[in-house]
PDB file of C-alpha atoms in Angstrom:
ATOM      1  CA  UNK A1155      13.876  98.103  53.855  1.00  0.00           C
ATOM      2  CA  UNK A1156      15.012 101.065  55.532  1.00  0.00           C
ATOM      3  CA  UNK A1157      17.685  99.044  57.282  1.00  0.00           C
ATOM      4  CA  UNK A1158      19.010  97.744  54.054  1.00  0.00           C
ATOM      5  CA  UNK A1159      19.118 101.227  52.420  1.00  0.00           C
ATOM      6  CA  UNK A1160      20.938 102.332  55.429  1.00  0.00           C
ATOM      7  CA  UNK A1161      23.680  99.287  55.360  1.00  0.00           C
ATOM      8  CA  UNK A1162      24.132 100.121  51.597  1.00  0.00           C
ATOM      9  CA  UNK A1163      24.674 103.811  52.492  1.00  0.00           C
ATOM     10  CA  UNK A1164      27.081 103.144  55.250  1.00  0.00           C
ATOM     11  CA  UNK A1165      28.739 100.875  53.272  1.00  0.00           C
ATOM     12  CA  UNK A1166      29.412 103.109  49.939  1.00  0.00           C
ATOM     13  CA  UNK A1167      30.655 105.767  52.484  1.00  0.00           C
ATOM     14  CA  UNK A1168      33.210 103.108  53.742  1.00  0.00           C
ATOM     15  CA  UNK A1169      34.010 102.769  50.106  1.00  0.00           C
ATOM     16  CA  UNK A1170      34.691 106.045  49.044  1.00  0.00           C
ATOM     17  CA  UNK A1171      36.554 106.987  52.396  1.00  0.00           C
ATOM     18  CA  UNK A1172      39.162 104.144  51.620  1.00  0.00           C
ATOM     19  CA  UNK A1173      39.617 105.388  48.027  1.00  0.00           C
ATOM     20  CA  UNK A1174      40.144 108.742  49.459  1.00  0.00           C
ATOM     21  CA  UNK A1175      42.576 107.529  51.891  1.00  0.00           C
ATOM     22  CA  UNK A1176      44.549 105.361  49.316  1.00  0.00           C
ATOM     23  CA  UNK A1177      45.166 108.542  47.330  1.00  0.00           C
ATOM     24  CA  UNK A1178      46.815 110.689  50.188  1.00  0.00           C
ATOM     25  CA  UNK A1179      49.318 107.777  51.526  1.00  0.00           C
ATOM     26  CA  UNK A1180      52.459 109.352  51.511  1.00  0.00           C
ATOM     27  CA  UNK A1181      55.583 108.273  49.199  1.00  0.00           C
ATOM     28  CA  UNK A1182      58.506 106.765  50.970  1.00  0.00           C
ATOM     29  CA  UNK A1183      60.960 109.486  52.916  1.00  0.00           C
ATOM     30  CA  UNK A1184      63.521 107.496  50.917  1.00  0.00           C
ATOM     31  CA  UNK A1185      64.147 107.507  47.252  1.00  0.00           C
ATOM     32  CA  UNK A1186      64.076 104.091  45.146  1.00  0.00           C
ATOM     33  CA  UNK A1187      67.507 102.437  45.135  1.00  0.00           C
ATOM     34  CA  UNK A1188      69.986 104.128  42.932  1.00  0.00           C
ATOM     35  CA  UNK A1189      67.700 107.246  42.949  1.00  0.00           C
ATOM     36  CA  UNK A1190      69.000 110.524  44.587  1.00  0.00           C
ATOM     37  CA  UNK A1191      66.176 112.496  46.229  1.00  0.00           C
ATOM     38  CA  UNK A1192      66.400 116.196  46.059  1.00  0.00           C
ATOM     39  CA  UNK A1193      64.441 119.100  47.315  1.00  0.00           C
ATOM     40  CA  UNK A1194      62.828 121.859  45.390  1.00  0.00           C
ATOM     41  CA  UNK A1195      65.309 124.353  46.321  1.00  0.00           C
ATOM     42  CA  UNK A1196      68.101 121.820  44.936  1.00  0.00           C
ATOM     43  CA  UNK A1197      66.149 121.445  42.012  1.00  0.00           C
ATOM     44  CA  UNK A1198      65.630 125.347  41.460  1.00  0.00           C
ATOM     45  CA  UNK A1199      69.364 125.754  41.348  1.00  0.00           C
ATOM     46  CA  UNK A1200      69.977 122.509  39.028  1.00  0.00           C
ATOM     47  CA  UNK A1201      67.442 124.132  36.465  1.00  0.00           C
ATOM     48  CA  UNK A1202      68.825 127.428  36.835  1.00  0.00           C
ATOM     49  CA  UNK A1203      72.363 125.965  35.824  1.00  0.00           C
ATOM     50  CA  UNK A1204      70.342 124.258  32.804  1.00  0.00           C
ATOM     51  CA  UNK A1205      71.971 121.100  34.304  1.00  0.00           C
ATOM     52  CA  UNK A1206      69.269 118.679  34.462  1.00  0.00           C
ATOM     53  CA  UNK A1207      66.124 117.744  32.022  1.00  0.00           C
ATOM     54  CA  UNK A1208      62.730 117.761  34.033  1.00  0.00           C
ATOM     55  CA  UNK A1209      59.930 115.304  33.727  1.00  0.00           C
ATOM     56  CA  UNK A1210      56.503 116.049  34.758  1.00  0.00           C
ATOM     57  CA  UNK A1211      54.631 112.949  35.957  1.00  0.00           C
ATOM     58  CA  UNK A1212      51.339 114.336  36.275  1.00  0.00           C
ATOM     59  CA  UNK A1213      48.283 114.353  34.029  1.00  0.00           C
ATOM     60  CA  UNK A1214      48.582 116.585  30.910  1.00  0.00           C
ATOM     61  CA  UNK A1215      45.612 118.380  32.042  1.00  0.00           C
ATOM     62  CA  UNK A1216      47.649 119.294  35.485  1.00  0.00           C
ATOM     63  CA  UNK A1217      50.467 119.930  33.339  1.00  0.00           C
ATOM     64  CA  UNK A1218      48.740 122.569  31.207  1.00  0.00           C
ATOM     65  CA  UNK A1219      47.567 124.215  34.008  1.00  0.00           C
ATOM     66  CA  UNK A1220      51.241 125.143  34.945  1.00  0.00           C
ATOM     67  CA  UNK A1221      54.503 123.677  35.259  1.00  0.00           C
ATOM     68  CA  UNK A1222      58.316 123.995  36.195  1.00  0.00           C
ATOM     69  CA  UNK A1223      60.091 126.097  33.747  1.00  0.00           C
ATOM     70  CA  UNK A1224      61.326 123.811  30.904  1.00  0.00           C
ATOM     71  CA  UNK A1225      59.703 120.577  32.306  1.00  0.00           C
ATOM     72  CA  UNK A1226      58.375 117.954  29.736  1.00  0.00           C
ATOM     73  CA  UNK A1227      55.249 116.553  30.308  1.00  0.00           C
ATOM     74  CA  UNK A1228      55.390 112.429  30.630  1.00  0.00           C
ATOM     75  CA  UNK A1229      52.189 111.358  32.170  1.00  0.00           C
ATOM     76  CA  UNK A1230      52.551 108.150  34.203  1.00  0.00           C
ATOM     77  CA  UNK A1231      49.820 106.082  33.937  1.00  0.00           C
ATOM     78  CA  UNK A1232      48.741 103.392  36.174  1.00  0.00           C
ATOM     79  CA  UNK A1233      48.026 100.006  34.781  1.00  0.00           C
ATOM     80  CA  UNK A1234      47.177  98.318  38.329  1.00  0.00           C
ATOM     81  CA  UNK A1235      45.150 100.290  40.908  1.00  0.00           C
ATOM     82  CA  UNK A1236      44.945  99.533  44.532  1.00  0.00           C
ATOM     83  CA  UNK A1237      47.301 100.699  47.533  1.00  0.00           C
ATOM     84  CA  UNK A1238      49.518 103.009  46.145  1.00  0.00           C
ATOM     85  CA  UNK A1239      52.714 101.299  47.157  1.00  0.00           C
ATOM     86  CA  UNK A1240      51.442  98.223  45.340  1.00  0.00           C
ATOM     87  CA  UNK A1241      50.439  99.752  41.792  1.00  0.00           C
ATOM     88  CA  UNK A1242      51.864  99.498  38.687  1.00  0.00           C
ATOM     89  CA  UNK A1243      51.948 102.004  35.920  1.00  0.00           C
ATOM     90  CA  UNK A1244      53.791 102.838  32.774  1.00  0.00           C
ATOM     91  CA  UNK A1245      55.229 106.089  30.774  1.00  0.00           C
ATOM     92  CA  UNK A1246      56.518 106.755  27.319  1.00  0.00           C
ATOM     93  CA  UNK A1247      60.455 106.036  28.048  1.00  0.00           C
ATOM     94  CA  UNK A1248      61.468 107.017  24.628  1.00  0.00           C
ATOM     95  CA  UNK A1249      60.840 110.572  25.602  1.00  0.00           C
ATOM     96  CA  UNK A1250      63.980 110.360  27.982  1.00  0.00           C
ATOM     97  CA  UNK A1251      67.362 111.315  26.472  1.00  0.00           C
ATOM     98  CA  UNK A1252      69.241 108.649  24.590  1.00  0.00           C
ATOM     99  CA  UNK A1253      72.331 109.539  26.761  1.00  0.00           C
ATOM    100  CA  UNK A1254      71.916 107.697  29.887  1.00  0.00           C
ATOM    101  CA  UNK A1255      74.555 109.869  31.872  1.00  0.00           C
ATOM    102  CA  UNK A1256      72.055 112.776  31.474  1.00  0.00           C
ATOM    103  CA  UNK A1257      71.013 114.159  34.737  1.00  0.00           C
ATOM    104  CA  UNK A1258      67.055 113.473  35.024  1.00  0.00           C
ATOM    105  CA  UNK A1259      64.672 114.613  37.480  1.00  0.00           C
ATOM    106  CA  UNK A1260      61.264 113.220  37.809  1.00  0.00           C
ATOM    107  CA  UNK A1261      58.469 115.095  39.808  1.00  0.00           C
ATOM    108  CA  UNK A1262      54.773 114.865  40.430  1.00  0.00           C
ATOM    109  CA  UNK A1263      52.149 116.516  42.632  1.00  0.00           C
ATOM    110  CA  UNK A1264      54.112 116.320  45.910  1.00  0.00           C
ATOM    111  CA  UNK A1265      54.848 114.232  49.088  1.00  0.00           C
ATOM    112  CA  UNK A1266      51.608 111.990  47.990  1.00  0.00           C
ATOM    113  CA  UNK A1267      52.775 111.737  44.269  1.00  0.00           C
ATOM    114  CA  UNK A1268      53.554 108.015  43.665  1.00  0.00           C
ATOM    115  CA  UNK A1269      53.969 108.481  40.113  1.00  0.00           C
ATOM    116  CA  UNK A1270      57.379 110.236  40.086  1.00  0.00           C
ATOM    117  CA  UNK A1271      58.685 107.665  42.532  1.00  0.00           C
ATOM    118  CA  UNK A1272      57.714 104.680  40.278  1.00  0.00           C
ATOM    119  CA  UNK A1273      59.029 106.842  37.227  1.00  0.00           C
ATOM    120  CA  UNK A1274      62.424 107.575  38.742  1.00  0.00           C
ATOM    121  CA  UNK A1275      62.723 103.681  39.886  1.00  0.00           C
ATOM    122  CA  UNK A1276      61.905 102.868  36.134  1.00  0.00           C
ATOM    123  CA  UNK A1277      64.647 105.001  34.673  1.00  0.00           C
ATOM    124  CA  UNK A1278      67.356 103.684  36.914  1.00  0.00           C
ATOM    125  CA  UNK A1279      66.160 100.187  36.236  1.00  0.00           C
ATOM    126  CA  UNK A1280      66.571 101.019  32.241  1.00  0.00           C
ATOM    127  CA  UNK A1281      69.946 101.935  32.873  1.00  0.00           C
ATOM    128  CA  UNK A1282      69.934 105.796  33.892  1.00  0.00           C
ATOM    129  CA  UNK A1283      72.824 106.815  35.927  1.00  0.00           C
ATOM    130  CA  UNK A1284      71.938 110.153  37.541  1.00  0.00           C
ATOM    131  CA  UNK A1285      67.954 109.933  38.337  1.00  0.00           C
ATOM    132  CA  UNK A1286      66.579 112.219  40.743  1.00  0.00           C
ATOM    133  CA  UNK A1287      63.326 112.331  42.602  1.00  0.00           C
ATOM    134  CA  UNK A1288      61.952 115.560  43.874  1.00  0.00           C
ATOM    135  CA  UNK A1289      59.444 114.212  46.543  1.00  0.00           C
ATOM    136  CA  UNK A1290      58.336 117.900  47.099  1.00  0.00           C
ATOM    137  CA  UNK A1291      56.902 117.862  43.830  1.00  0.00           C
ATOM    138  CA  UNK A1292      54.919 120.502  42.163  1.00  0.00           C
ATOM    139  CA  UNK A1293      52.845 121.351  45.219  1.00  0.00           C
ATOM    140  CA  UNK A1294      55.973 122.537  47.063  1.00  0.00           C
ATOM    141  CA  UNK A1295      57.323 124.244  44.067  1.00  0.00           C
ATOM    142  CA  UNK A1296      54.620 126.766  43.848  1.00  0.00           C
ATOM    143  CA  UNK A1297      54.169 127.101  47.614  1.00  0.00           C
ATOM    144  CA  UNK A1298      57.954 128.576  47.620  1.00  0.00           C
ATOM    145  CA  UNK A1299      56.773 130.951  44.907  1.00  0.00           C
ATOM    146  CA  UNK A1300      58.965 129.679  42.293  1.00  0.00           C
ATOM    147  CA  UNK A1301      58.529 130.358  38.917  1.00  0.00           C
ATOM    148  CA  UNK A1302      55.928 128.336  36.783  1.00  0.00           C
ATOM    149  CA  UNK A1303      54.854 128.279  32.927  1.00  0.00           C
ATOM    150  CA  UNK A1304      51.353 128.246  31.826  1.00  0.00           C
TER     151      UNK A1304
END
């Protein structure tokens, strides 16, 4: 009986470790086709010039704790779980500008935030011509000490 209990505990620890590893898988170092990857520094300049619409793909709860000034909360919801590179999800594309030439910037938590990667890819596939992906994400934005809104 003790052996079965020990094996069960080991199996549960293994599953928990794998779930944590999947969440920490870095996003690709290259943007999706047709999408421009920009740094937090470049994003800050575009935001200060008021020449881009920023979309925060994190959960609404995280957005409420703090976000990039002027950003719109647009939570990306996973519809297919698994390894981050094979997941699928969705978001409310009706919140994107009607003018598909508008500069749109997507971000999520940081280099392990796949939501913004997939959102930028979906926007480009929907016909948006000036799609940007800030791979650095919110974590780098705050690490640099840039302004946030509550």
